[in-house]
Amino acid sequence: MSDTSTRDPYGAASVANALRTLLFLRGRESVRLTDVSDHLGIARSTAHRLLSTLRTHGFVEQELGGKRYRLGPALLALARGMVDERALIRVARPHLEALREATQETANLLVLDGPDAFFLDGVEGPRTLRVAARTGDHLAAYGAAGGKALLAELPPETVRMRYPQGLSRLTPHTLPDLEALLADLAVSRARGYALNFDESVTEVHAIGMPVRDSAGLCVAAVTVSAPGTRLGHADIEPLLPPLRTAATGIAAGLG
């Protein structure tokens, strides 16, 4: 056992340095390895091991092709917390119900959870042939309209980091690779909504739109899902106004 282990058998110093690093990153867009090393007063090799561990567990991200680090999705998910999700559900529910009534289709509320879209809440459409609500389900975000609406708000390098092994095909229509996904996200970002036509389930189509808080941060996405026989490209335009109404209504309710 080393002298360091003898003096600090529980690794308290390492835990303290990890917490100090996260606090240092808070409020900063990104930092260099040397910034962390200097701030903590530790060797660069030690700072590198610390940042690598935090990165492995998703608490920090490293810019692709660069040497800068920023807060990662695991910490941001913790910051969001279950209380905020319950509040989001409470605020969003009447708007989801209004969206269902306006479109006669299933409406869902989604948030990002690492590489996945998490279906936080949903209300099924009233028609006999309808898409089921998927409340509580996780789905690869690149295969969901709401997931793509959320991914479109992220920098491309952050999207790449979420899928280090590339994309798995969910159906024959799933986007084939990261380059195709990034191109799709650029289009979604420019037009203000994302599409999923057969990309996660064959013959299920959906439109997703981001929901932003008062600071302009995208915190969720709202979607309309329908059988492919009722939602084609010609049907998109009429569904956009009720989707925007739902998204802006939820945003207003969040304060």
PDB file of C-alpha atoms in Angstrom, residues 21-211:
ATOM      1  CA  THR A  21     -13.512  19.920 -10.515  1.00  0.00           C
ATOM      2  CA  LEU A  22     -17.268  19.825 -11.111  1.00  0.00           C
ATOM      3  CA  LEU A  23     -17.715  23.066  -9.187  1.00  0.00           C
ATOM      4  CA  PHE A  24     -14.895  24.608 -11.220  1.00  0.00           C
ATOM      5  CA  LEU A  25     -16.623  23.587 -14.462  1.00  0.00           C
ATOM      6  CA  ARG A  26     -19.925  25.056 -13.317  1.00  0.00           C
ATOM      7  CA  GLY A  27     -20.505  28.367 -15.048  1.00  0.00           C
ATOM      8  CA  ARG A  28     -17.625  27.825 -17.503  1.00  0.00           C
ATOM      9  CA  GLU A  29     -18.228  26.788 -21.085  1.00  0.00           C
ATOM     10  CA  SER A  30     -15.109  24.607 -21.103  1.00  0.00           C
ATOM     11  CA  VAL A  31     -11.687  24.304 -19.452  1.00  0.00           C
ATOM     12  CA  ARG A  32      -8.277  22.880 -20.328  1.00  0.00           C
ATOM     13  CA  LEU A  33      -6.473  20.092 -18.513  1.00  0.00           C
ATOM     14  CA  THR A  34      -3.942  22.633 -17.264  1.00  0.00           C
ATOM     15  CA  ASP A  35      -6.755  24.800 -15.880  1.00  0.00           C
ATOM     16  CA  VAL A  36      -7.944  21.899 -13.729  1.00  0.00           C
ATOM     17  CA  SER A  37      -4.409  20.962 -12.710  1.00  0.00           C
ATOM     18  CA  ASP A  38      -3.601  24.535 -11.651  1.00  0.00           C
ATOM     19  CA  HIS A  39      -6.931  25.007  -9.867  1.00  0.00           C
ATOM     20  CA  LEU A  40      -6.540  21.834  -7.811  1.00  0.00           C
ATOM     21  CA  GLY A  41      -2.800  22.144  -7.330  1.00  0.00           C
ATOM     22  CA  ILE A  42      -2.148  18.631  -8.630  1.00  0.00           C
ATOM     23  CA  ALA A  43       0.059  17.141 -11.338  1.00  0.00           C
ATOM     24  CA  ARG A  44      -1.255  17.143 -14.894  1.00  0.00           C
ATOM     25  CA  SER A  45      -1.128  13.337 -14.988  1.00  0.00           C
ATOM     26  CA  THR A  46      -3.329  13.209 -11.879  1.00  0.00           C
ATOM     27  CA  ALA A  47      -5.739  15.749 -13.361  1.00  0.00           C
ATOM     28  CA  HIS A  48      -5.876  13.694 -16.560  1.00  0.00           C
ATOM     29  CA  ARG A  49      -6.792  10.513 -14.634  1.00  0.00           C
ATOM     30  CA  LEU A  50      -9.425  12.444 -12.697  1.00  0.00           C
ATOM     31  CA  LEU A  51     -11.016  13.912 -15.830  1.00  0.00           C
ATOM     32  CA  SER A  52     -10.864  10.545 -17.591  1.00  0.00           C
ATOM     33  CA  THR A  53     -12.767   8.918 -14.716  1.00  0.00           C
ATOM     34  CA  LEU A  54     -15.388  11.667 -14.701  1.00  0.00           C
ATOM     35  CA  ARG A  55     -15.701  11.353 -18.472  1.00  0.00           C
ATOM     36  CA  THR A  56     -16.151   7.570 -18.296  1.00  0.00           C
ATOM     37  CA  HIS A  57     -19.160   8.065 -16.023  1.00  0.00           C
ATOM     38  CA  GLY A  58     -20.620  10.912 -18.087  1.00  0.00           C
ATOM     39  CA  PHE A  59     -19.947  13.727 -15.607  1.00  0.00           C
ATOM     40  CA  VAL A  60     -17.700  15.588 -18.048  1.00  0.00           C
ATOM     41  CA  GLU A  61     -17.362  15.624 -21.831  1.00  0.00           C
ATOM     42  CA  GLN A  62     -14.246  16.245 -23.886  1.00  0.00           C
ATOM     43  CA  GLU A  63     -14.475  18.176 -27.122  1.00  0.00           C
ATOM     44  CA  LEU A  64     -13.751  16.016 -30.142  1.00  0.00           C
ATOM     45  CA  GLY A  65     -10.345  16.782 -31.584  1.00  0.00           C
ATOM     46  CA  GLY A  66      -9.660  19.186 -28.745  1.00  0.00           C
ATOM     47  CA  LYS A  67      -8.246  19.337 -25.269  1.00  0.00           C
ATOM     48  CA  ARG A  68     -11.059  21.113 -23.475  1.00  0.00           C
ATOM     49  CA  TYR A  69     -13.609  19.657 -21.056  1.00  0.00           C
ATOM     50  CA  ARG A  70     -17.129  20.664 -20.033  1.00  0.00           C
ATOM     51  CA  LEU A  71     -19.945  19.357 -17.853  1.00  0.00           C
ATOM     52  CA  GLY A  72     -21.432  16.104 -19.137  1.00  0.00           C
ATOM     53  CA  PRO A  73     -24.942  14.664 -19.477  1.00  0.00           C
ATOM     54  CA  ALA A  74     -24.866  12.611 -16.262  1.00  0.00           C
ATOM     55  CA  LEU A  75     -24.433  15.692 -14.103  1.00  0.00           C
ATOM     56  CA  LEU A  76     -26.995  17.650 -16.106  1.00  0.00           C
ATOM     57  CA  ALA A  77     -29.480  14.790 -15.668  1.00  0.00           C
ATOM     58  CA  LEU A  78     -28.908  14.867 -11.903  1.00  0.00           C
ATOM     59  CA  ALA A  79     -29.425  18.620 -11.906  1.00  0.00           C
ATOM     60  CA  ARG A  80     -32.741  18.151 -13.699  1.00  0.00           C
ATOM     61  CA  GLY A  81     -33.925  15.808 -10.973  1.00  0.00           C
ATOM     62  CA  MET A  82     -37.173  13.968 -10.394  1.00  0.00           C
ATOM     63  CA  VAL A  83     -38.883  16.957  -8.809  1.00  0.00           C
ATOM     64  CA  ASP A  84     -38.398  18.967 -11.989  1.00  0.00           C
ATOM     65  CA  GLU A  85     -39.685  16.071 -14.070  1.00  0.00           C
ATOM     66  CA  ARG A  86     -42.810  15.832 -11.947  1.00  0.00           C
ATOM     67  CA  ALA A  87     -43.319  19.568 -12.341  1.00  0.00           C
ATOM     68  CA  LEU A  88     -42.781  19.233 -16.087  1.00  0.00           C
ATOM     69  CA  ILE A  89     -45.395  16.474 -16.292  1.00  0.00           C
ATOM     70  CA  ARG A  90     -47.846  18.528 -14.250  1.00  0.00           C
ATOM     71  CA  VAL A  91     -47.381  21.587 -16.455  1.00  0.00           C
ATOM     72  CA  ALA A  92     -47.386  19.645 -19.721  1.00  0.00           C
ATOM     73  CA  ARG A  93     -50.336  17.301 -19.166  1.00  0.00           C
ATOM     74  CA  PRO A  94     -53.166  19.725 -20.082  1.00  0.00           C
ATOM     75  CA  HIS A  95     -51.238  20.824 -23.166  1.00  0.00           C
ATOM     76  CA  LEU A  96     -50.728  17.210 -24.225  1.00  0.00           C
ATOM     77  CA  GLU A  97     -54.454  16.608 -23.818  1.00  0.00           C
ATOM     78  CA  ALA A  98     -55.253  19.725 -25.857  1.00  0.00           C
ATOM     79  CA  LEU A  99     -52.790  18.585 -28.528  1.00  0.00           C
ATOM     80  CA  ARG A 100     -54.490  15.203 -28.678  1.00  0.00           C
ATOM     81  CA  GLU A 101     -57.896  16.847 -29.079  1.00  0.00           C
ATOM     82  CA  ALA A 102     -56.641  19.211 -31.761  1.00  0.00           C
ATOM     83  CA  THR A 103     -54.948  16.493 -33.814  1.00  0.00           C
ATOM     84  CA  GLN A 104     -56.954  13.388 -32.830  1.00  0.00           C
ATOM     85  CA  GLU A 105     -53.591  11.635 -32.494  1.00  0.00           C
ATOM     86  CA  THR A 106     -51.286  10.472 -29.692  1.00  0.00           C
ATOM     87  CA  ALA A 107     -49.204  13.177 -27.988  1.00  0.00           C
ATOM     88  CA  ASN A 108     -45.992  12.517 -26.049  1.00  0.00           C
ATOM     89  CA  LEU A 109     -43.554  14.451 -23.884  1.00  0.00           C
ATOM     90  CA  LEU A 110     -39.888  13.392 -24.067  1.00  0.00           C
ATOM     91  CA  VAL A 111     -36.588  14.328 -22.431  1.00  0.00           C
ATOM     92  CA  LEU A 112     -33.016  13.246 -23.159  1.00  0.00           C
ATOM     93  CA  ASP A 113     -31.450  10.573 -20.973  1.00  0.00           C
ATOM     94  CA  GLY A 114     -27.894  10.068 -22.181  1.00  0.00           C
ATOM     95  CA  PRO A 115     -28.108   8.554 -25.687  1.00  0.00           C
ATOM     96  CA  ASP A 116     -31.826   7.802 -25.274  1.00  0.00           C
ATOM     97  CA  ALA A 117     -35.085   9.645 -25.438  1.00  0.00           C
ATOM     98  CA  PHE A 118     -37.198   8.995 -22.352  1.00  0.00           C
ATOM     99  CA  PHE A 119     -40.970   9.165 -22.768  1.00  0.00           C
ATOM    100  CA  LEU A 120     -41.917  11.178 -19.711  1.00  0.00           C
ATOM    101  CA  ASP A 121     -45.675  11.322 -20.342  1.00  0.00           C
ATOM    102  CA  GLY A 122     -48.194  10.728 -23.094  1.00  0.00           C
ATOM    103  CA  VAL A 123     -51.877  10.610 -23.969  1.00  0.00           C
ATOM    104  CA  GLU A 124     -53.264   8.257 -26.604  1.00  0.00           C
ATOM    105  CA  GLY A 125     -55.321   9.443 -29.529  1.00  0.00           C
ATOM    106  CA  PRO A 126     -59.057   8.652 -29.515  1.00  0.00           C
ATOM    107  CA  ARG A 127     -59.211   6.763 -32.814  1.00  0.00           C
ATOM    108  CA  THR A 128     -59.552   2.985 -32.975  1.00  0.00           C
ATOM    109  CA  LEU A 129     -56.342   2.683 -34.999  1.00  0.00           C
ATOM    110  CA  ARG A 130     -53.812   4.695 -33.024  1.00  0.00           C
ATOM    111  CA  VAL A 131     -50.222   4.730 -31.801  1.00  0.00           C
ATOM    112  CA  ALA A 132     -49.886   3.697 -28.161  1.00  0.00           C
ATOM    113  CA  ALA A 133     -48.415   6.143 -25.673  1.00  0.00           C
ATOM    114  CA  ARG A 134     -44.958   4.994 -24.527  1.00  0.00           C
ATOM    115  CA  THR A 135     -44.762   6.581 -21.086  1.00  0.00           C
ATOM    116  CA  GLY A 136     -41.767   5.222 -19.185  1.00  0.00           C
ATOM    117  CA  ASP A 137     -40.033   3.830 -22.279  1.00  0.00           C
ATOM    118  CA  HIS A 138     -36.484   4.537 -23.411  1.00  0.00           C
ATOM    119  CA  LEU A 139     -35.640   4.667 -27.113  1.00  0.00           C
ATOM    120  CA  ALA A 140     -32.449   5.596 -28.938  1.00  0.00           C
ATOM    121  CA  ALA A 141     -32.914   9.334 -29.399  1.00  0.00           C
ATOM    122  CA  TYR A 142     -31.925   9.241 -33.072  1.00  0.00           C
ATOM    123  CA  GLY A 143     -34.916   6.977 -33.765  1.00  0.00           C
ATOM    124  CA  ALA A 144     -37.572   9.239 -32.213  1.00  0.00           C
ATOM    125  CA  ALA A 145     -38.956  12.531 -33.506  1.00  0.00           C
ATOM    126  CA  GLY A 146     -38.809  14.022 -30.023  1.00  0.00           C
ATOM    127  CA  GLY A 147     -35.333  12.610 -29.501  1.00  0.00           C
ATOM    128  CA  LYS A 148     -34.095  14.198 -32.710  1.00  0.00           C
ATOM    129  CA  ALA A 149     -35.732  17.505 -31.782  1.00  0.00           C
ATOM    130  CA  LEU A 150     -33.687  17.389 -28.568  1.00  0.00           C
ATOM    131  CA  LEU A 151     -30.447  16.237 -30.209  1.00  0.00           C
ATOM    132  CA  ALA A 152     -30.763  19.048 -32.754  1.00  0.00           C
ATOM    133  CA  GLU A 153     -30.224  21.525 -29.913  1.00  0.00           C
ATOM    134  CA  LEU A 154     -26.797  20.048 -29.071  1.00  0.00           C
ATOM    135  CA  PRO A 155     -23.426  20.803 -30.700  1.00  0.00           C
ATOM    136  CA  PRO A 156     -22.471  18.150 -33.289  1.00  0.00           C
ATOM    137  CA  GLU A 157     -19.481  16.979 -31.247  1.00  0.00           C
ATOM    138  CA  THR A 158     -21.743  16.374 -28.241  1.00  0.00           C
ATOM    139  CA  VAL A 159     -24.063  14.270 -30.399  1.00  0.00           C
ATOM    140  CA  ARG A 160     -21.088  12.225 -31.603  1.00  0.00           C
ATOM    141  CA  MET A 161     -19.995  11.591 -28.020  1.00  0.00           C
ATOM    142  CA  ARG A 162     -23.374  10.072 -27.193  1.00  0.00           C
ATOM    143  CA  TYR A 163     -22.912   7.375 -29.851  1.00  0.00           C
ATOM    144  CA  PRO A 164     -19.242   6.327 -29.784  1.00  0.00           C
ATOM    145  CA  GLN A 165     -20.145   2.986 -31.417  1.00  0.00           C
ATOM    146  CA  GLY A 166     -22.287   4.576 -34.124  1.00  0.00           C
ATOM    147  CA  LEU A 167     -25.997   3.983 -34.700  1.00  0.00           C
ATOM    148  CA  SER A 168     -27.816   0.653 -34.404  1.00  0.00           C
ATOM    149  CA  ARG A 169     -30.503   0.055 -36.984  1.00  0.00           C
ATOM    150  CA  LEU A 170     -33.952  -0.151 -35.367  1.00  0.00           C
ATOM    151  CA  THR A 171     -35.719  -0.616 -38.706  1.00  0.00           C
ATOM    152  CA  PRO A 172     -34.565  -0.558 -42.336  1.00  0.00           C
ATOM    153  CA  HIS A 173     -35.413   3.173 -42.308  1.00  0.00           C
ATOM    154  CA  THR A 174     -33.268   4.144 -39.302  1.00  0.00           C
ATOM    155  CA  LEU A 175     -30.579   6.682 -40.182  1.00  0.00           C
ATOM    156  CA  PRO A 176     -27.516   4.656 -41.204  1.00  0.00           C
ATOM    157  CA  ASP A 177     -24.696   6.545 -39.493  1.00  0.00           C
ATOM    158  CA  LEU A 178     -23.652   9.626 -37.532  1.00  0.00           C
ATOM    159  CA  GLU A 179     -23.067  11.753 -40.618  1.00  0.00           C
ATOM    160  CA  ALA A 180     -26.615  11.096 -41.798  1.00  0.00           C
ATOM    161  CA  LEU A 181     -27.905  11.881 -38.300  1.00  0.00           C
ATOM    162  CA  LEU A 182     -26.005  15.178 -38.103  1.00  0.00           C
ATOM    163  CA  ALA A 183     -27.332  16.185 -41.519  1.00  0.00           C
ATOM    164  CA  ASP A 184     -30.870  15.316 -40.418  1.00  0.00           C
ATOM    165  CA  LEU A 185     -30.440  17.301 -37.199  1.00  0.00           C
ATOM    166  CA  ALA A 186     -29.211  20.350 -39.122  1.00  0.00           C
ATOM    167  CA  VAL A 187     -32.369  20.274 -41.229  1.00  0.00           C
ATOM    168  CA  SER A 188     -34.537  19.758 -38.131  1.00  0.00           C
ATOM    169  CA  ARG A 189     -32.894  22.677 -36.348  1.00  0.00           C
ATOM    170  CA  ALA A 190     -33.381  24.988 -39.336  1.00  0.00           C
ATOM    171  CA  ARG A 191     -37.077  24.207 -39.813  1.00  0.00           C
ATOM    172  CA  GLY A 192     -37.933  23.966 -36.092  1.00  0.00           C
ATOM    173  CA  TYR A 193     -39.205  20.389 -35.942  1.00  0.00           C
ATOM    174  CA  ALA A 194     -37.973  16.821 -36.415  1.00  0.00           C
ATOM    175  CA  LEU A 195     -39.521  13.849 -38.192  1.00  0.00           C
ATOM    176  CA  ASN A 196     -39.569  10.105 -37.588  1.00  0.00           C
ATOM    177  CA  PHE A 197     -41.032   8.197 -40.494  1.00  0.00           C
ATOM    178  CA  ASP A 198     -40.653   4.429 -39.866  1.00  0.00           C
ATOM    179  CA  GLU A 199     -37.282   4.987 -38.149  1.00  0.00           C
ATOM    180  CA  SER A 200     -38.078   3.227 -34.863  1.00  0.00           C
ATOM    181  CA  VAL A 201     -41.250   1.262 -35.660  1.00  0.00           C
ATOM    182  CA  THR A 202     -42.421   0.454 -39.177  1.00  0.00           C
ATOM    183  CA  GLU A 203     -45.592   2.303 -40.166  1.00  0.00           C
ATOM    184  CA  VAL A 204     -45.393   4.663 -37.189  1.00  0.00           C
ATOM    185  CA  HIS A 205     -44.702   8.319 -38.019  1.00  0.00           C
ATOM    186  CA  ALA A 206     -44.181  11.292 -35.695  1.00  0.00           C
ATOM    187  CA  ILE A 207     -43.344  14.996 -35.591  1.00  0.00           C
ATOM    188  CA  GLY A 208     -41.333  16.440 -32.689  1.00  0.00           C
ATOM    189  CA  MET A 209     -40.836  20.018 -31.555  1.00  0.00           C
ATOM    190  CA  PRO A 210     -38.528  21.374 -28.815  1.00  0.00           C
ATOM    191  CA  VAL A 211     -39.798  22.933 -25.580  1.00  0.00           C
TER     192      VAL A 211
END
